[in-house]
Tab-separated table of C-alpha atoms in Angstrom:
chain	number	residue	atom	x	y	z
Q	1	MET	CA	-0.322	0.269	0.087
Q	2	ASN	CA	1.681	3.922	-1.133
Q	3	ASN	CA	1.732	6.331	1.599
Q	4	THR	CA	4.114	9.105	0.704
Q	5	GLN	CA	4.269	10.468	4.709
Q	6	THR	CA	7.586	10.062	6.251
Q	7	LYS	CA	8.181	7.610	9.080
Q	8	GLU	CA	9.027	10.536	11.612
Q	9	LYS	CA	5.489	11.465	10.425
Q	10	LYS	CA	2.944	8.173	10.700
Q	11	ILE	CA	-0.385	10.252	12.155
Q	12	ALA	CA	-3.364	8.130	12.619
Q	13	LEU	CA	-7.001	8.920	13.177
Q	14	VAL	CA	-9.008	6.398	15.300
Q	15	LEU	CA	-12.875	7.395	15.867
Q	16	GLY	CA	-14.958	5.704	18.150
Q	17	GLY	CA	-18.554	4.165	18.260
Q	18	GLY	CA	-21.776	5.786	19.203
Q	19	GLY	CA	-24.880	5.860	16.764
Q	20	ALA	CA	-25.409	8.557	14.348
Q	21	LEU	CA	-25.492	10.944	17.159
Q	22	GLY	CA	-22.165	9.700	17.485
Q	23	GLY	CA	-21.117	10.259	14.246
Q	24	ILE	CA	-23.104	13.765	13.545
Q	25	TYR	CA	-20.231	14.952	16.745
Q	26	GLN	CA	-17.068	13.225	15.013
Q	27	ILE	CA	-17.582	15.477	12.748
Q	28	GLY	CA	-18.056	18.786	14.040
Q	29	ALA	CA	-14.936	17.985	16.392
Q	30	LEU	CA	-13.054	17.145	13.115
Q	31	ARG	CA	-14.425	20.196	11.636
Q	32	ALA	CA	-12.622	22.008	14.513
Q	33	LEU	CA	-9.375	20.284	14.681
Q	34	ASP	CA	-8.990	20.723	10.833
Q	35	GLU	CA	-9.682	24.420	11.150
Q	36	ALA	CA	-7.286	24.708	13.911
Q	37	LEU	CA	-4.153	22.213	13.379
Q	38	GLU	CA	-1.684	23.871	10.893
Q	39	GLY	CA	-0.009	21.177	9.067
Q	40	LEU	CA	-2.234	18.181	8.979
Q	41	ASP	CA	-4.522	17.051	6.106
Q	42	PHE	CA	-6.698	14.838	7.613
Q	43	ASN	CA	-6.887	13.140	3.840
Q	44	ASP	CA	-3.649	12.277	3.757
Q	45	LEU	CA	-2.697	10.247	7.371
Q	46	TYR	CA	-1.037	7.523	7.580
Q	47	ALA	CA	-3.975	5.014	8.605
Q	48	TYR	CA	-7.989	5.769	9.544
Q	49	VAL	CA	-9.429	3.167	12.373
Q	50	GLY	CA	-13.227	3.128	12.743
Q	51	VAL	CA	-15.675	1.801	14.266
Q	52	SER	CA	-19.713	1.121	14.422
Q	53	ALA	CA	-20.142	5.684	13.812
Q	54	GLY	CA	-16.413	6.536	13.557
Q	55	SER	CA	-16.202	3.337	10.431
Q	56	PHE	CA	-18.286	5.624	8.237
Q	57	VAL	CA	-16.805	8.692	9.094
Q	58	ALA	CA	-12.974	6.842	8.648
Q	59	ALA	CA	-14.070	5.735	5.261
Q	60	ASN	CA	-15.288	8.806	4.349
Q	61	LEU	CA	-12.355	10.775	4.950
Q	62	ALA	CA	-9.266	7.836	3.733
Q	63	ASN	CA	-11.819	8.424	0.112
Q	64	GLN	CA	-10.919	11.840	0.052
Q	65	MET	CA	-14.349	13.141	1.336
Q	66	THR	CA	-13.280	16.399	3.132
Q	67	THR	CA	-14.325	17.311	7.176
Q	68	ALA	CA	-16.540	20.602	5.155
Q	69	GLN	CA	-18.277	18.170	3.091
Q	70	MET	CA	-19.100	15.992	5.603
Q	71	CYS	CA	-20.851	19.422	7.304
Q	72	ARG	CA	-22.268	20.049	4.137
Q	73	ILE	CA	-23.365	16.131	3.095
Q	74	PHE	CA	-24.361	15.171	6.817
Q	75	VAL	CA	-25.010	17.523	9.048
Q	76	LYS	CA	-26.314	20.920	6.757
Q	77	HIS	CA	-28.061	19.358	4.146
Q	78	GLU	CA	-26.313	20.698	1.306
Q	79	ALA	CA	-24.849	17.874	-1.515
Q	80	ASP	CA	-25.436	18.785	-4.928
Q	81	VAL	CA	-24.564	15.515	-6.052
Q	82	HIS	CA	-25.681	12.479	-4.808
Q	83	PRO	CA	-27.851	14.289	-1.431
Q	84	PHE	CA	-27.926	12.265	2.057
Q	85	HIS	CA	-31.316	11.414	3.694
Q	86	PRO	CA	-30.530	10.547	7.200
Q	87	GLU	CA	-34.016	8.137	7.045
Q	88	VAL	CA	-31.197	4.762	5.251
Q	89	PHE	CA	-30.148	4.475	8.749
Q	90	TYR	CA	-34.205	3.838	10.486
Q	91	ARG	CA	-35.611	1.363	7.487
Q	92	PRO	CA	-37.500	-0.518	9.100
Q	93	ALA	CA	-36.363	-4.583	8.683
Q	94	THR	CA	-39.899	-5.639	7.131
Q	95	ARG	CA	-38.966	-8.755	5.777
Q	96	GLU	CA	-37.200	-9.695	9.009
Q	97	TYR	CA	-40.684	-8.315	10.996
Q	98	LEU	CA	-42.194	-11.119	8.109
Q	99	ARG	CA	-40.345	-13.965	7.935
Q	100	ARG	CA	-40.309	-13.988	11.830
Q	101	ALA	CA	-44.173	-14.067	12.023
Q	102	LEU	CA	-44.087	-16.515	9.438
Q	103	ALA	CA	-42.947	-19.115	11.674
Q	104	VAL	CA	-44.921	-18.608	13.968
Q	105	PRO	CA	-47.255	-21.806	13.373
Q	106	GLY	CA	-43.843	-23.390	13.341
Q	107	LEU	CA	-42.557	-23.087	16.460
Q	108	ILE	CA	-45.901	-23.540	17.996
Q	109	ALA	CA	-46.894	-26.123	16.824
Q	110	GLU	CA	-43.030	-27.741	17.889
Q	111	ALA	CA	-43.999	-26.099	21.468
Q	112	CYS	CA	-46.848	-28.314	21.528
Q	113	SER	CA	-44.618	-31.398	20.761
Q	114	ARG	CA	-42.390	-31.012	23.023
Q	115	LEU	CA	-44.981	-30.549	25.708
Q	116	ILE	CA	-47.058	-33.902	24.847
Q	117	ASP	CA	-43.519	-36.235	24.108
Q	118	ASN	CA	-41.855	-34.735	27.780
Q	119	PRO	CA	-44.984	-33.866	29.867
Q	120	LYS	CA	-43.274	-34.010	32.813
Q	121	ASP	CA	-39.846	-32.664	32.368
Q	122	GLN	CA	-41.902	-29.107	30.981
Q	123	SER	CA	-44.399	-27.041	31.571
Q	124	LEU	CA	-46.691	-25.696	29.098
Q	125	LEU	CA	-44.460	-21.869	29.877
Q	126	ASP	CA	-41.202	-23.693	29.283
Q	127	ALA	CA	-42.391	-25.315	25.606
Q	128	MET	CA	-43.382	-21.496	24.449
Q	129	THR	CA	-40.454	-20.007	25.611
Q	130	ILE	CA	-39.391	-21.025	21.966
Q	131	LEU	CA	-41.350	-18.393	20.497
Q	132	SER	CA	-38.319	-15.577	21.529
Q	133	GLN	CA	-37.158	-17.172	18.201
Q	134	VAL	CA	-40.412	-14.680	17.250
Q	135	VAL	CA	-38.721	-11.472	18.284
Q	136	PRO	CA	-36.336	-9.661	15.053
Q	137	ALA	CA	-33.163	-10.269	14.678
Q	138	GLY	CA	-33.157	-6.356	14.843
Q	139	LEU	CA	-35.573	-3.123	14.079
Q	140	PHE	CA	-34.031	-1.884	11.407
Q	141	ASP	CA	-32.393	-2.457	8.227
Q	142	ASN	CA	-29.093	-0.933	7.253
Q	143	GLN	CA	-28.544	-1.649	3.763
Q	144	GLY	CA	-30.147	1.571	2.823
Q	145	LEU	CA	-26.749	2.967	4.358
Q	146	GLN	CA	-24.671	0.320	2.275
Q	147	ASP	CA	-26.408	1.722	-1.599
Q	148	TYR	CA	-25.858	4.827	-0.762
Q	149	LEU	CA	-21.895	4.432	0.704
Q	150	GLU	CA	-21.363	2.565	-2.884
Q	151	ARG	CA	-23.078	4.595	-4.704
Q	152	SER	CA	-21.032	7.550	-3.025
Q	153	TYR	CA	-17.588	5.774	-3.296
Q	154	ASN	CA	-17.970	4.851	-6.915
Q	155	LEU	CA	-17.339	8.676	-7.977
Q	156	LEU	CA	-14.689	10.019	-9.223
Q	157	GLY	CA	-11.445	10.052	-7.715
Q	158	ARG	CA	-13.283	7.109	-4.673
Q	159	THR	CA	-13.017	3.773	-4.357
Q	160	ASN	CA	-14.997	1.169	-2.876
Q	161	ASP	CA	-11.877	-0.723	-2.591
Q	162	PHE	CA	-9.479	-1.388	0.418
Q	163	ARG	CA	-6.801	-2.112	-1.446
Q	164	GLN	CA	-7.202	0.847	-4.173
Q	165	LEU	CA	-6.928	3.241	-1.854
Q	166	SER	CA	-3.742	5.328	-0.622
Q	167	ARG	CA	-3.684	5.032	3.006
Q	168	ARG	CA	-4.340	2.382	5.482
Q	169	LEU	CA	-8.199	1.962	6.016
Q	170	TYR	CA	-9.216	-0.692	8.846
Q	171	LEU	CA	-13.147	-1.123	9.921
Q	172	ILE	CA	-13.248	-2.944	12.760
Q	173	ALA	CA	-16.853	-5.185	13.325
Q	174	ALA	CA	-17.617	-8.499	15.484
Q	175	ASP	CA	-17.987	-11.455	14.095
Q	176	LEU	CA	-21.389	-12.649	15.713
Q	177	GLU	CA	-20.695	-16.688	15.704
Q	178	SER	CA	-17.204	-15.798	17.576
Q	179	SER	CA	-17.770	-12.444	19.419
Q	180	ASP	CA	-13.796	-12.344	17.838
Q	181	ALA	CA	-12.941	-8.427	16.503
Q	182	VAL	CA	-12.168	-8.547	13.045
Q	183	ARG	CA	-10.157	-5.430	10.455
Q	184	PHE	CA	-11.711	-5.278	7.522
Q	185	GLY	CA	-9.629	-3.160	5.501
Q	186	ALA	CA	-6.401	-6.202	6.649
Q	187	PRO	CA	-5.099	-9.880	4.463
Q	188	GLY	CA	-7.988	-11.338	4.694
Q	189	TYR	CA	-10.636	-9.376	4.422
Q	190	ASP	CA	-9.358	-6.397	1.729
Q	191	HIS	CA	-11.316	-8.154	-0.975
Q	192	VAL	CA	-15.067	-6.861	1.287
Q	193	PRO	CA	-16.398	-3.503	-0.100
Q	194	ILE	CA	-15.460	-1.236	1.695
Q	195	SER	CA	-19.399	0.023	1.837
Q	196	LYS	CA	-20.146	-3.411	3.295
Q	197	ALA	CA	-17.853	-3.120	5.897
Q	198	VAL	CA	-19.150	-0.036	7.194
Q	199	GLN	CA	-22.849	-1.564	7.281
Q	200	ALA	CA	-21.247	-4.532	9.140
Q	201	SER	CA	-19.113	-2.327	11.233
Q	202	VAL	CA	-22.454	0.182	11.878
Q	203	ALA	CA	-24.787	-2.675	12.757
Q	204	THR	CA	-25.645	-2.183	16.775
Q	205	PRO	CA	-27.048	-5.294	17.965
Q	206	GLY	CA	-30.958	-5.008	18.860
Q	207	VAL	CA	-30.755	-2.004	16.852
Q	208	TYR	CA	-30.076	-2.957	13.658
Q	209	LEU	CA	-30.137	-6.421	11.610
Q	210	PRO	CA	-26.691	-8.046	11.603
Q	211	VAL	CA	-24.768	-7.893	8.241
Q	212	GLU	CA	-23.582	-11.050	6.253
Q	213	ILE	CA	-20.558	-11.032	4.346
Q	214	ASP	CA	-18.720	-14.680	3.078
Q	215	GLY	CA	-20.859	-16.597	4.984
Q	216	ARG	CA	-20.611	-14.765	8.641
Q	217	HIS	CA	-22.301	-12.085	10.241
Q	218	TYR	CA	-20.917	-9.646	11.668
Q	219	VAL	CA	-22.380	-6.484	14.299
Q	220	ASP	CA	-21.180	-3.620	16.139
Q	221	GLY	CA	-17.385	-3.617	16.031
Q	222	THR	CA	-17.657	-1.933	19.606
Q	223	LEU	CA	-18.895	-4.948	21.160
Q	224	ARG	CA	-14.759	-5.679	21.615
Q	225	LYS	CA	-13.971	-2.308	22.365
Q	226	GLY	CA	-14.618	1.267	22.202
Q	227	MET	CA	-11.739	3.032	20.352
Q	228	HIS	CA	-9.623	-0.203	19.078
Q	229	ALA	CA	-6.465	2.427	19.100
Q	230	SER	CA	-4.253	-0.706	18.717
Q	231	VAL	CA	-4.817	-1.410	15.575
Q	232	ALA	CA	-3.694	1.775	14.699
Q	233	LEU	CA	-0.800	1.529	17.487
Q	234	GLU	CA	0.439	-2.244	15.875
Q	235	GLU	CA	0.527	-0.529	12.310
Q	236	GLY	CA	3.463	1.893	13.613
Q	237	ALA	CA	1.456	5.178	14.513
Q	238	ASP	CA	3.880	7.353	16.388
Q	239	LEU	CA	0.660	9.892	16.691
Q	240	VAL	CA	-2.956	8.314	17.460
Q	241	LEU	CA	-5.436	11.373	17.368
Q	242	GLY	CA	-8.887	9.399	18.702
Q	243	ILE	CA	-12.142	10.912	19.315
Q	244	ASN	CA	-15.027	9.002	21.576
Q	245	PRO	CA	-18.552	10.591	21.501
Q	246	VAL	CA	-19.425	7.505	23.621
Q	247	VAL	CA	-18.696	9.320	27.904
Q	248	PRO	CA	-21.518	8.729	30.357
Q	249	ILE	CA	-22.913	11.307	31.444
Q	250	ASP	CA	-22.425	12.848	35.631
Q	251	VAL	CA	-25.647	13.854	36.572
Q	252	ASP	CA	-24.976	15.550	39.524
Q	253	ALA	CA	-22.390	17.843	37.815
Q	254	ALA	CA	-25.038	18.555	34.993
Q	255	VAL	CA	-27.280	19.775	36.940
Q	256	ALA	CA	-24.206	21.567	38.263
Q	257	SER	CA	-23.724	23.009	35.276
Q	258	GLY	CA	-26.892	24.150	34.064
Q	259	THR	CA	-27.879	22.022	31.298
Q	260	MET	CA	-30.027	19.620	33.126
Q	261	ASN	CA	-32.625	20.289	36.067
Q	262	ARG	CA	-32.048	18.080	38.836
Q	263	GLY	CA	-33.648	14.732	39.020
Q	264	ALA	CA	-32.399	10.734	39.041
Q	265	LEU	CA	-32.355	9.447	35.508
Q	266	MET	CA	-34.082	6.628	36.452
Q	267	ASN	CA	-37.226	8.827	36.075
Q	268	ARG	CA	-36.657	9.498	32.899
Q	269	GLY	CA	-37.778	6.487	31.427
Q	270	MET	CA	-35.709	3.217	29.991
Q	271	PRO	CA	-33.898	4.387	26.851
Q	272	ASN	CA	-31.904	6.819	28.967
Q	273	ILE	CA	-31.109	4.118	31.394
Q	274	LEU	CA	-30.138	1.829	28.813
Q	275	SER	CA	-28.166	4.288	27.076
Q	276	GLN	CA	-25.682	5.305	30.625
Q	277	THR	CA	-25.396	1.508	31.206
Q	278	TYR	CA	-23.833	1.041	27.155
Q	279	ARG	CA	-22.284	4.357	27.992
Q	280	THR	CA	-20.851	3.478	31.237
Q	281	MET	CA	-19.055	0.039	29.825
Q	282	VAL	CA	-18.123	1.708	26.413
Q	283	TYR	CA	-15.665	3.869	28.446
Q	284	SER	CA	-14.849	1.892	30.928
Q	285	ARG	CA	-12.936	0.142	28.878
Q	286	MET	CA	-11.646	2.668	26.589
Q	287	ARG	CA	-9.982	3.926	29.502
Q	288	ALA	CA	-8.484	0.570	30.386
Q	289	GLY	CA	-7.404	0.298	27.183
Q	290	MET	CA	-5.717	3.823	26.812
Q	291	ALA	CA	-3.818	3.160	29.960
Q	292	MET	CA	-2.433	-0.079	28.721
Q	293	TYR	CA	-1.725	1.332	25.559
Q	294	GLU	CA	0.497	4.203	27.062
Q	295	ARG	CA	2.481	0.862	29.042
Q	296	GLU	CA	2.622	-1.209	25.182
Q	297	TYR	CA	3.448	1.308	23.049
Q	298	PRO	CA	5.944	4.175	25.179
Q	299	GLY	CA	7.090	6.122	21.948
Q	300	SER	CA	4.092	6.744	20.572
Q	301	GLU	CA	1.237	10.006	21.480
Q	302	ILE	CA	-2.399	9.681	21.984
Q	303	VAL	CA	-4.472	12.457	21.975
Q	304	MET	CA	-7.938	11.824	22.512
Q	305	PHE	CA	-10.658	14.360	22.178
Q	306	GLU	CA	-14.650	13.565	24.021
Q	307	PRO	CA	-16.931	15.159	25.245
Q	308	VAL	CA	-17.216	16.308	29.419
Q	309	ARG	CA	-19.283	14.488	31.310
Q	310	ASN	CA	-21.286	17.305	32.657
Q	311	ASP	CA	-22.867	18.036	29.517
Q	312	ALA	CA	-26.544	16.668	28.754
Q	313	LYS	CA	-26.958	18.363	25.914
Q	314	ILE	CA	-25.765	15.432	23.424
Q	315	PHE	CA	-26.867	12.456	26.165
Q	316	PHE	CA	-30.672	14.154	25.631
Q	317	SER	CA	-30.145	14.669	21.939
Q	318	SER	CA	-32.545	12.617	19.583
Q	319	VAL	CA	-31.054	10.583	16.319
Q	320	PHE	CA	-34.003	10.823	14.941
Q	321	SER	CA	-34.492	14.499	14.688
Q	322	PHE	CA	-32.770	16.483	11.944
Q	323	GLN	CA	-32.609	19.876	13.915
Q	324	SER	CA	-30.909	18.065	17.110
Q	325	ARG	CA	-27.976	16.644	14.271
Q	326	ARG	CA	-26.922	20.102	13.784
Q	327	ILE	CA	-26.880	21.109	17.641
Q	328	VAL	CA	-24.379	18.485	17.999
Q	329	CYS	CA	-22.356	19.489	14.972
Q	330	GLU	CA	-22.096	22.788	16.466
Q	331	HIS	CA	-21.717	22.099	20.166
Q	332	ALA	CA	-19.494	19.365	18.723
Q	333	TYR	CA	-17.392	21.707	16.955
Q	334	GLN	CA	-17.593	24.806	20.057
Q	335	MET	CA	-16.045	21.979	22.901
Q	336	THR	CA	-13.400	20.820	20.779
Q	337	ARG	CA	-12.335	24.646	20.281
Q	338	GLN	CA	-12.428	24.693	23.552
Q	339	ASP	CA	-10.740	21.896	24.739
Q	340	LEU	CA	-7.805	22.932	21.895
Q	341	LEU	CA	-7.400	25.927	23.887
Q	342	ASN	CA	-7.422	24.665	27.713
Q	343	ARG	CA	-5.169	22.768	26.715
Q	344	PHE	CA	-3.203	24.957	24.126
Q	345	ASP	CA	0.553	24.653	25.649
Q	346	VAL	CA	0.534	20.577	26.035
Q	347	LEU	CA	-1.085	19.942	23.025
Q	348	SER	CA	1.300	22.417	20.968
Q	349	ASP	CA	4.574	20.638	22.606
Q	350	LYS	CA	2.695	17.252	21.930
Q	351	LEU	CA	1.880	18.091	17.792
Q	352	ALA	CA	4.792	20.461	17.213
Q	353	PRO	CA	7.596	17.407	16.682
Q	354	PHE	CA	4.623	16.145	13.953
Q	355	GLY	CA	5.474	19.596	11.826
Q	356	VAL	CA	1.290	20.465	13.363
Q	357	ARG	CA	0.868	23.741	14.995
Q	358	LEU	CA	-2.041	25.131	17.167
Q	359	LYS	CA	-3.923	28.260	16.074
Q	360	ARG	CA	-4.084	30.197	18.466
Q	361	ASP	CA	-6.217	32.889	16.451
Q	362	VAL	CA	-8.441	30.460	15.275
Q	363	LEU	CA	-9.189	29.298	18.407
Q	364	GLU	CA	-9.316	31.966	20.594
Q	365	ASP	CA	-12.585	34.316	17.725
Q	366	GLU	CA	-15.132	33.597	20.107
Q	367	GLN	CA	-17.445	33.950	17.171
Q	368	ARG	CA	-16.309	31.720	14.897
Q	369	THR	CA	-18.970	28.954	14.386
Q	370	ILE	CA	-19.256	25.498	11.443
Q	371	SER	CA	-21.103	28.102	9.277
Q	372	THR	CA	-19.081	30.830	9.398
Q	373	GLY	CA	-15.583	28.203	9.067
Q	374	LEU	CA	-16.913	26.906	5.823
Q	375	TYR	CA	-18.718	30.318	4.119
Q	376	GLY	CA	-16.839	32.980	5.917
Q	377	GLU	CA	-17.357	36.168	3.425
Q	378	MET	CA	-19.986	33.919	2.021
Q	379	LEU	CA	-21.531	33.730	5.071
Q	380	PRO	CA	-24.563	36.797	4.662
Q	381	LEU	CA	-24.917	35.396	0.733
Q	382	TYR	CA	-25.944	31.807	2.776
Q	383	VAL	CA	-28.160	33.758	5.308
Q	384	ALA	CA	-30.318	35.338	2.904
Q	385	ARG	CA	-29.993	32.160	0.618
Q	386	GLU	CA	-31.827	30.106	3.481
Q	387	GLN	CA	-33.706	33.370	4.735
Q	388	GLU	CA	-35.634	33.214	0.871
Q	389	LYS	CA	-35.510	29.746	0.694
Q	390	GLU	CA	-37.975	29.598	3.608
Q	391	GLN	CA	-39.939	32.380	3.253
Q	392	SER	CA	-40.926	30.912	-0.481
Q	393	LYS	CA	-41.657	27.575	1.753
Q	394	TYR	CA	-44.253	29.718	3.411
Q	395	LEU	CA	-45.933	31.856	1.191
Q	396	ASN	CA	-46.248	28.419	-0.271
Q	397	ARG	CA	-47.571	27.003	1.951
Q	398	ILE	CA	-50.039	30.532	2.272
Q	399	GLY	CA	-51.038	29.534	-0.881
Q	400	GLU	CA	-51.826	25.690	-0.534
Q	401	GLN	CA	-54.532	27.350	1.776
Q	402	LEU	CA	-55.829	29.806	0.216
Q	403	ASP	CA	-56.395	26.770	-2.722
Q	404	ASN	CA	-57.985	24.961	0.217
Q	405	VAL	CA	-60.366	28.411	1.210
Q	406	ALA	CA	-61.162	29.305	-2.207
Q	407	ASP	CA	-62.090	25.544	-3.195
Q	408	PHE	CA	-64.108	24.543	-0.518
Q	409	PHE	CA	-66.303	28.223	-1.159
Q	410	GLN	CA	-66.375	27.078	-4.383
Q	411	HIS	CA	-68.174	23.544	-3.603
Q	412	ALA	CA	-70.234	25.302	-1.051
Q	413	LYS	CA	-71.533	27.767	-3.384
Q	414	LYS	CA	-72.496	24.505	-5.625
Q	415	MET	CA	-74.099	22.830	-2.677
Q	416	ILE	CA	-76.218	25.825	-2.361
């Protein structure tokens, strides 16, 4: 695999999981890093490692999609070519539902047969536990995501083949049958299309159907680890930049910071309890792994970026809301900028040997947002264009309402 970087500048990017909003968080954080770090090209790094939502972002970067383009396409929904529709993440697995439903009569018959054959060994309830097989393997089918990426990577200048990339790209998934972590992009797994590897890596158990590849079934790679930074370190990376969107919330600290109203997390329902549990498990394993990497790879630097635990805005954001995606991306952008500024001296010393410099003037610009960074002097024109679109939509709705009123009176006139 070709790589133009020298040995002195082996910089890798490692992106963790976190679902759809985790990916949006990473895009916002990467945009902040891209603007603030001079001497670093996020489309020309030594290696990329992604797991779950991070695989989606990493694959796009390795395929020459810039952080600015990702902001426009996946957050602001401004793609002129091959637009992205967030609904591809949430298509119900209707075929799976139907397949399971059709199996009900046979399962009931099998349960009754077991009860008749072993009346003393099984109760009716024991026999009926076989009906648990009716539960679908996943709520959603993410085949639409694979289809989208396949079309996107077949555009000029991109590829859907790991072997044709000029950069190392590893997308991590877990083999459902063995629970082993698999590195798509590594020898033996580099024949799998990149789009298919992303689909497998983001297949959160229970949420998405497991993805079949070469007769095996794969699910979200965070089943094993939250970050998989070891993959980059084993490849010889000297500096690893990591973004981990998955942190548990500290309720007391969130209340104290004013981002959350007082109240126990338990009172906010099962989804939030499960989210806190998942985040705690992933976060604790990630922290343990980071400590181990520092001992096993003493010559390498690892710089992590993640949300603060006293901020509830991301924790309670709805993954189904397009507006939430914009808010989370901007929030990640601003939090990363603040983190860079807070650690300015420490990070400057760590990054300097790799030819990377922090831009203090960019970080101290309090008026800067993702939009100002993307559009610069064109922002007023962009805002005006967006306002014109909203006004046009509003006038169209008024026109439709007036047409309905006119139709009503016309109908009433005929009746009279």
